[in-house]
Structures are given as C-alpha cells and as structure tokens.
Amino acid sequence: MDRLLLNMQELVPWRQYPLLNSCEGKMSRDRALRKQQQLNNLVAAVKKLAKPGDMIVDFCSGGGHVGIVLAHMMPSCQVVLIENKELSLMRAKDRSDELGLSNISFIQANLDYFNGTFNIGVALHACGVATDMVIEHCIKARAAFVISPCCYGFIQNTMKFKYPRSHQFKEILSYKEHMILCRFADQTAVHLPPERKLIGKQCMGLVDLDRAWAAEECNYSVQVTSMEPESCSPKNNMFVGTPV
C-alpha cells in the first residue's frame, strides 16, 4: 500500500468534520488524534477498493466512527453499520443525522445473525474471534475487506472457528502453541519494555499471517500491512483482502 497515501493528513477534512468533536469530554485530544490516524488508514484503503454504488458494511461499528466517515467521504456508496449495542447505534444515528447523511443505515445484530450481500466489509479493532467472523462474512459474500484486528489474547476455539486457521500453520503449530502465540501477540502496550513489544509485534504478525493464508486458501489476495504512524495504535496491523 502506498505509504504516502496512508500518511496524508488531509485525507479526511477533520477540521470541517464534527464527528470526533462530539466525543469531547469522553475522548482525550491525544486519543482523538490517534483515532483520526486510524481512520485515515482505513478510509485510504477502502477508497482504493470502492466503486460508485458499492455496499460497504462496517462490522462491530460501535458509535460509528468508521462507517460515518466512510458515508461522508463516499456519498456514491451505501454504508451499513452492524452493532449489537443499542446505545452505540443510537449515538451513531445521532451523529449521522447531524451530518445529514442519506447513504447510511443501521442494523442492531450480533455478527452471527448477519446475512446479506455487500461489496466491502470493514472493521476497526474487531476483538479476538470477531476478526475471523468478519473475514468469514466477507468470504461468504465474495466481498473485499479492510480489517484491523485487536485483542489477540481473546482468540480461542469456538463451535465455528478452530485455530490455527490455515493449513500451513496447522502443519507446524498445535492449538496450544497457537494460543501461546496469541497471548504474546497481546504484549504490545506502550508501557512495556521495547524488547517485549517487539516480540509482541512479531507474534501479531504471525497470527495475522495465519489468517491471511487461510483467506488465500479461499481464493483471496490478502495484504497484511501496518497503519501509519505506528503510534496510532499498539494494534496497528491491517488486512486488505480482495477476491481473486
């Protein structure tokens, strides 16, 4: 991915955009800046994939920081926010109404229950197994995806998802070894010693490589990159996947 594109500070016109200003009192200035930087990365990736008329789904949308920005920046696309918390969706709708957006809709549902066709799936810091759930939804719909994972330490086998995900990793790692890898991948907090954070970053890369290879086994082309600047989040990995 074009490194210069990801570093463009004017990609989203934040000074004219009231979304993060509505978080005043709830989000510090530093955290708001990091959120803007994260969104710059996701918006840049989605803009490279989107075509007029595309349906974009923002999974685990929370208060709508991602979906509302996408709807604002790409008025020719339809954006759907999927979130299971009613209060978060209400806040998102209020922000959407403030901007007068007409190309956005809201669905209150768990990821398990979502079933629909769309062109691009997006998720910012989908927690643990939720990242793999979003990838599965996108593969089922043959949709492109832009996803930033989070909470690697919460990854564990479920009824639907078994780890490791890819055939290559299954040949060399047991489930227990993969879980150890996931626990170390969560050791990236800013207060940790540099050498420990480096190990955590390397383990993040391996966990996400396993996910990328699993998607490629389903005829996807997947790039694992990093959001810029690195300081925007300790969990700054980002997948960009497209069906082949």
GROMACS .gro file of C-alpha atoms in nm:
model
  244
    1MET     CA    1   0.000   0.000   0.000
    2ASP     CA    2   0.121   0.346  -0.086
    3ARG     CA    3   0.293   0.472   0.231
    4LEU     CA    4   0.249   0.835   0.128
    5LEU     CA    5  -0.124   0.784   0.085
    6LEU     CA    6  -0.157   0.649   0.436
    7ASN     CA    7   0.027   0.949   0.577
    8MET     CA    8  -0.195   1.208   0.412
    9GLN     CA    9  -0.326   1.426   0.691
   10GLU     CA   10  -0.583   1.591   0.464
   11LEU     CA   11  -0.739   1.264   0.351
   12VAL     CA   12  -1.034   1.330   0.581
   13PRO     CA   13  -1.118   1.700   0.633
   14TRP     CA   14  -1.119   1.673   1.012
   15ARG     CA   15  -1.139   2.048   1.079
   16GLN     CA   16  -1.473   2.063   0.898
   17TYR     CA   17  -1.589   1.727   1.032
   18PRO     CA   18  -1.776   1.730   1.367
   19LEU     CA   19  -1.776   1.355   1.436
   20LEU     CA   20  -1.484   1.340   1.679
   21ASN     CA   21  -1.570   1.679   1.823
   22SER     CA   22  -1.890   1.516   1.950
   23CYS     CA   23  -1.667   1.298   2.171
   24GLU     CA   24  -1.533   1.599   2.358
   25GLY     CA   25  -1.527   1.520   2.727
   26LYS     CA   26  -1.524   1.146   2.654
   27MET     CA   27  -1.212   1.122   2.439
   28SER     CA   28  -0.881   1.297   2.512
   29ARG     CA   29  -0.716   1.507   2.244
   30ASP     CA   30  -0.435   1.251   2.207
   31ARG     CA   31  -0.679   0.963   2.172
   32ALA     CA   32  -0.889   1.160   1.922
   33LEU     CA   33  -0.575   1.221   1.713
   34ARG     CA   34  -0.489   0.851   1.716
   35LYS     CA   35  -0.846   0.767   1.614
   36GLN     CA   36  -0.819   1.013   1.324
   37GLN     CA   37  -0.493   0.850   1.214
   38GLN     CA   38  -0.651   0.504   1.229
   39LEU     CA   39  -0.946   0.623   1.023
   40ASN     CA   40  -0.716   0.787   0.768
   41ASN     CA   41  -0.563   0.444   0.706
   42LEU     CA   42  -0.894   0.260   0.672
   43VAL     CA   43  -1.052   0.527   0.453
   44ALA     CA   44  -0.747   0.528   0.223
   45ALA     CA   45  -0.768   0.151   0.180
   46VAL     CA   46  -1.145   0.148   0.123
   47LYS     CA   47  -1.130   0.435  -0.128
   48LYS     CA   48  -0.887   0.232  -0.337
   49LEU     CA   49  -1.135  -0.057  -0.348
   50ALA     CA   50  -1.474   0.113  -0.367
   51LYS     CA   51  -1.677   0.184  -0.680
   52PRO     CA   52  -1.989   0.400  -0.711
   53GLY     CA   53  -2.293   0.204  -0.597
   54ASP     CA   54  -2.096  -0.032  -0.372
   55MET     CA   55  -2.242  -0.153  -0.043
   56ILE     CA   56  -1.994  -0.115   0.244
   57VAL     CA   57  -2.061  -0.289   0.577
   58ASP     CA   58  -1.898  -0.157   0.894
   59PHE     CA   59  -1.892  -0.457   1.129
   60CYS     CA   60  -1.870  -0.408   1.507
   61SER     CA   61  -1.937  -0.043   1.428
   62GLY     CA   62  -1.969   0.088   1.784
   63GLY     CA   63  -2.056   0.457   1.780
   64GLY     CA   64  -2.000   0.480   1.405
   65HIS     CA   65  -1.656   0.637   1.381
   66VAL     CA   66  -1.564   0.428   1.076
   67GLY     CA   67  -1.898   0.394   0.900
   68ILE     CA   68  -1.998   0.758   0.931
   69VAL     CA   69  -1.663   0.877   0.796
   70LEU     CA   70  -1.696   0.638   0.500
   71ALA     CA   71  -2.052   0.754   0.427
   72HIS     CA   72  -1.940   1.117   0.449
   73MET     CA   73  -1.637   1.065   0.224
   74MET     CA   74  -1.807   0.835  -0.032
   75PRO     CA   75  -2.160   0.964  -0.096
   76SER     CA   76  -2.196   0.738  -0.403
   77CYS     CA   77  -2.171   0.427  -0.182
   78GLN     CA   78  -2.420   0.283   0.064
   79VAL     CA   79  -2.287   0.217   0.415
   80VAL     CA   80  -2.443  -0.023   0.667
   81LEU     CA   81  -2.344  -0.022   1.035
   82ILE     CA   82  -2.374  -0.354   1.222
   83GLU     CA   83  -2.360  -0.331   1.603
   84ASN     CA   84  -2.523  -0.531   1.882
   85LYS     CA   85  -2.535  -0.249   2.140
   86GLU     CA   86  -2.843  -0.030   2.110
   87LEU     CA   87  -2.688   0.272   2.282
   88SER     CA   88  -2.388   0.272   2.047
   89LEU     CA   89  -2.615   0.261   1.742
   90MET     CA   90  -2.827   0.543   1.883
   91ARG     CA   91  -2.515   0.759   1.917
   92ALA     CA   92  -2.412   0.669   1.564
   93LYS     CA   93  -2.754   0.764   1.427
   94ASP     CA   94  -2.743   1.097   1.610
   95ARG     CA   95  -2.405   1.175   1.453
   96SER     CA   96  -2.531   1.067   1.112
   97ASP     CA   97  -2.837   1.292   1.147
   98GLU     CA   98  -2.611   1.581   1.246
   99LEU     CA   99  -2.428   1.544   0.916
  100GLY     CA  100  -2.746   1.493   0.714
  101LEU     CA  101  -2.623   1.165   0.567
  102SER     CA  102  -2.869   0.984   0.341
  103ASN     CA  103  -2.650   0.691   0.232
  104ILE     CA  104  -2.624   0.516   0.568
  105SER     CA  105  -2.834   0.259   0.755
  106PHE     CA  106  -2.814   0.081   1.089
  107ILE     CA  107  -2.871  -0.279   1.197
  108GLN     CA  108  -2.867  -0.394   1.558
  109ALA     CA  109  -2.749  -0.755   1.550
  110ASN     CA  110  -2.474  -0.991   1.657
  111LEU     CA  111  -2.230  -1.089   1.387
  112ASP     CA  112  -2.365  -1.445   1.396
  113TYR     CA  113  -2.704  -1.331   1.271
  114PHE     CA  114  -2.598  -1.104   0.987
  115ASN     CA  115  -2.671  -1.244   0.641
  116GLY     CA  116  -2.654  -1.024   0.334
  117THR     CA  117  -2.473  -0.935   0.016
  118PHE     CA  118  -2.226  -0.647   0.007
  119ASN     CA  119  -1.908  -0.537  -0.171
  120ILE     CA  120  -1.667  -0.432   0.105
  121GLY     CA  121  -1.650  -0.530   0.472
  122VAL     CA  122  -1.471  -0.305   0.722
  123ALA     CA  123  -1.385  -0.348   1.089
  124LEU     CA  124  -1.162  -0.136   1.313
  125HIS     CA  125  -1.018  -0.330   1.606
  126ALA     CA  126  -1.256  -0.626   1.585
  127CYS     CA  127  -1.189  -0.806   1.912
  128GLY     CA  128  -1.045  -1.158   1.916
  129VAL     CA  129  -1.251  -1.408   1.719
  130ALA     CA  130  -1.467  -1.123   1.582
  131THR     CA  131  -1.194  -1.053   1.324
  132ASP     CA  132  -1.228  -1.407   1.191
  133MET     CA  133  -1.608  -1.379   1.193
  134VAL     CA  134  -1.587  -1.065   0.978
  135ILE     CA  135  -1.343  -1.231   0.738
  136GLU     CA  136  -1.582  -1.528   0.708
  137HIS     CA  137  -1.878  -1.300   0.630
  138CYS     CA  138  -1.674  -1.126   0.360
  139ILE     CA  139  -1.557  -1.452   0.204
  140LYS     CA  140  -1.913  -1.586   0.204
  141ALA     CA  141  -2.027  -1.269   0.020
  142ARG     CA  142  -1.714  -1.267  -0.202
  143ALA     CA  143  -1.660  -0.914  -0.074
  144ALA     CA  144  -1.333  -0.728  -0.029
  145PHE     CA  145  -1.230  -0.650   0.327
  146VAL     CA  146  -1.029  -0.395   0.525
  147ILE     CA  147  -0.985  -0.509   0.885
  148SER     CA  148  -0.771  -0.408   1.180
  149PRO     CA  149  -0.763  -0.686   1.444
  150CYS     CA  150  -0.742  -0.645   1.821
  151CYS     CA  151  -0.741  -0.842   2.148
  152TYR     CA  152  -0.535  -1.135   2.023
  153GLY     CA  153  -0.534  -1.279   2.373
  154PHE     CA  154  -0.908  -1.345   2.348
  155ILE     CA  155  -0.868  -1.577   2.048
  156GLN     CA  156  -0.978  -1.933   2.125
  157ASN     CA  157  -1.151  -2.224   1.959
  158THR     CA  158  -1.528  -2.192   1.925
  159MET     CA  159  -1.800  -2.407   1.772
  160LYS     CA  160  -1.739  -2.244   1.432
  161PHE     CA  161  -1.373  -2.139   1.442
  162LYS     CA  162  -1.070  -2.356   1.505
  163TYR     CA  163  -0.711  -2.240   1.534
  164PRO     CA  164  -0.468  -2.226   1.368
  165ARG     CA  165  -0.675  -2.114   1.068
  166SER     CA  166  -0.456  -2.206   0.769
  167HIS     CA  167  -0.336  -2.546   0.653
  168GLN     CA  168   0.024  -2.423   0.660
  169PHE     CA  169   0.006  -2.325   1.027
  170LYS     CA  170  -0.186  -2.640   1.123
  171GLU     CA  171   0.107  -2.845   0.993
  172ILE     CA  172   0.356  -2.681   1.231
  173LEU     CA  173   0.158  -2.549   1.532
  174SER     CA  174  -0.077  -2.720   1.773
  175TYR     CA  175  -0.378  -2.537   1.914
  176LYS     CA  176  -0.195  -2.490   2.245
  177GLU     CA  177   0.111  -2.345   2.070
  178HIS     CA  178  -0.112  -2.111   1.870
  179MET     CA  179  -0.278  -1.989   2.190
  180ILE     CA  180   0.063  -1.911   2.337
  181LEU     CA  181   0.142  -1.714   2.022
  182CYS     CA  182  -0.184  -1.519   2.064
  183ARG     CA  183  -0.109  -1.436   2.428
  184PHE     CA  184   0.232  -1.297   2.334
  185ALA     CA  185   0.072  -1.103   2.047
  186ASP     CA  186  -0.120  -0.900   2.306
  187GLN     CA  187   0.205  -0.779   2.466
  188THR     CA  188   0.231  -0.453   2.269
  189ALA     CA  189   0.114  -0.190   2.519
  190VAL     CA  190   0.308   0.136   2.513
  191HIS     CA  191   0.428   0.100   2.874
  192LEU     CA  192   0.605  -0.233   2.810
  193PRO     CA  193   0.984  -0.258   2.751
  194PRO     CA  194   1.083  -0.218   2.384
  195GLU     CA  195   1.217  -0.573   2.351
  196ARG     CA  196   0.890  -0.715   2.485
  197LYS     CA  197   0.682  -0.500   2.250
  198LEU     CA  198   0.897  -0.617   1.958
  199ILE     CA  199   0.821  -0.980   2.042
  200GLY     CA  200   0.453  -0.892   2.070
  201LYS     CA  201   0.457  -0.722   1.729
  202GLN     CA  202   0.627  -1.023   1.572
  203CYS     CA  203   0.368  -1.257   1.724
  204MET     CA  204   0.089  -1.030   1.596
  205GLY     CA  205   0.236  -1.067   1.251
  206LEU     CA  206   0.238  -1.446   1.274
  207VAL     CA  207  -0.122  -1.468   1.398
  208ASP     CA  208  -0.235  -1.241   1.116
  209LEU     CA  209  -0.025  -1.426   0.860
  210ASP     CA  210  -0.215  -1.740   0.957
  211ARG     CA  211  -0.542  -1.553   0.897
  212ALA     CA  212  -0.420  -1.415   0.565
  213TRP     CA  213  -0.311  -1.759   0.441
  214ALA     CA  214  -0.649  -1.904   0.544
  215ALA     CA  215  -0.826  -1.639   0.335
  216GLU     CA  216  -0.592  -1.704   0.043
  217GLU     CA  217  -0.698  -2.070   0.058
  218CYS     CA  218  -1.046  -1.937  -0.025
  219ASN     CA  219  -0.915  -1.765  -0.340
  220TYR     CA  220  -0.843  -1.423  -0.191
  221SER     CA  221  -0.545  -1.198  -0.234
  222VAL     CA  222  -0.453  -1.061   0.109
  223GLN     CA  223  -0.203  -0.799   0.215
  224VAL     CA  224  -0.109  -0.753   0.581
  225THR     CA  225   0.020  -0.402   0.634
  226SER     CA  226   0.061  -0.159   0.923
  227MET     CA  227  -0.138   0.154   0.992
  228GLU     CA  228   0.075   0.469   0.992
  229PRO     CA  229   0.209   0.623   1.203
  230GLU     CA  230   0.290   0.323   1.422
  231SER     CA  231   0.198   0.532   1.729
  232CYS     CA  232  -0.168   0.545   1.619
  233SER     CA  233  -0.227   0.212   1.796
  234PRO     CA  234  -0.030  -0.073   1.957
  235LYS     CA  235  -0.259  -0.295   1.746
  236ASN     CA  236  -0.180  -0.135   1.411
  237ASN     CA  237  -0.193  -0.436   1.176
  238MET     CA  238  -0.441  -0.409   0.891
  239PHE     CA  239  -0.569  -0.664   0.637
  240VAL     CA  240  -0.666  -0.568   0.286
  241GLY     CA  241  -0.825  -0.862   0.107
  242THR     CA  242  -0.983  -0.895  -0.236
  243PRO     CA  243  -1.143  -1.198  -0.407
  244VAL     CA  244  -0.937  -1.335  -0.694
   0.00000   0.00000   0.00000
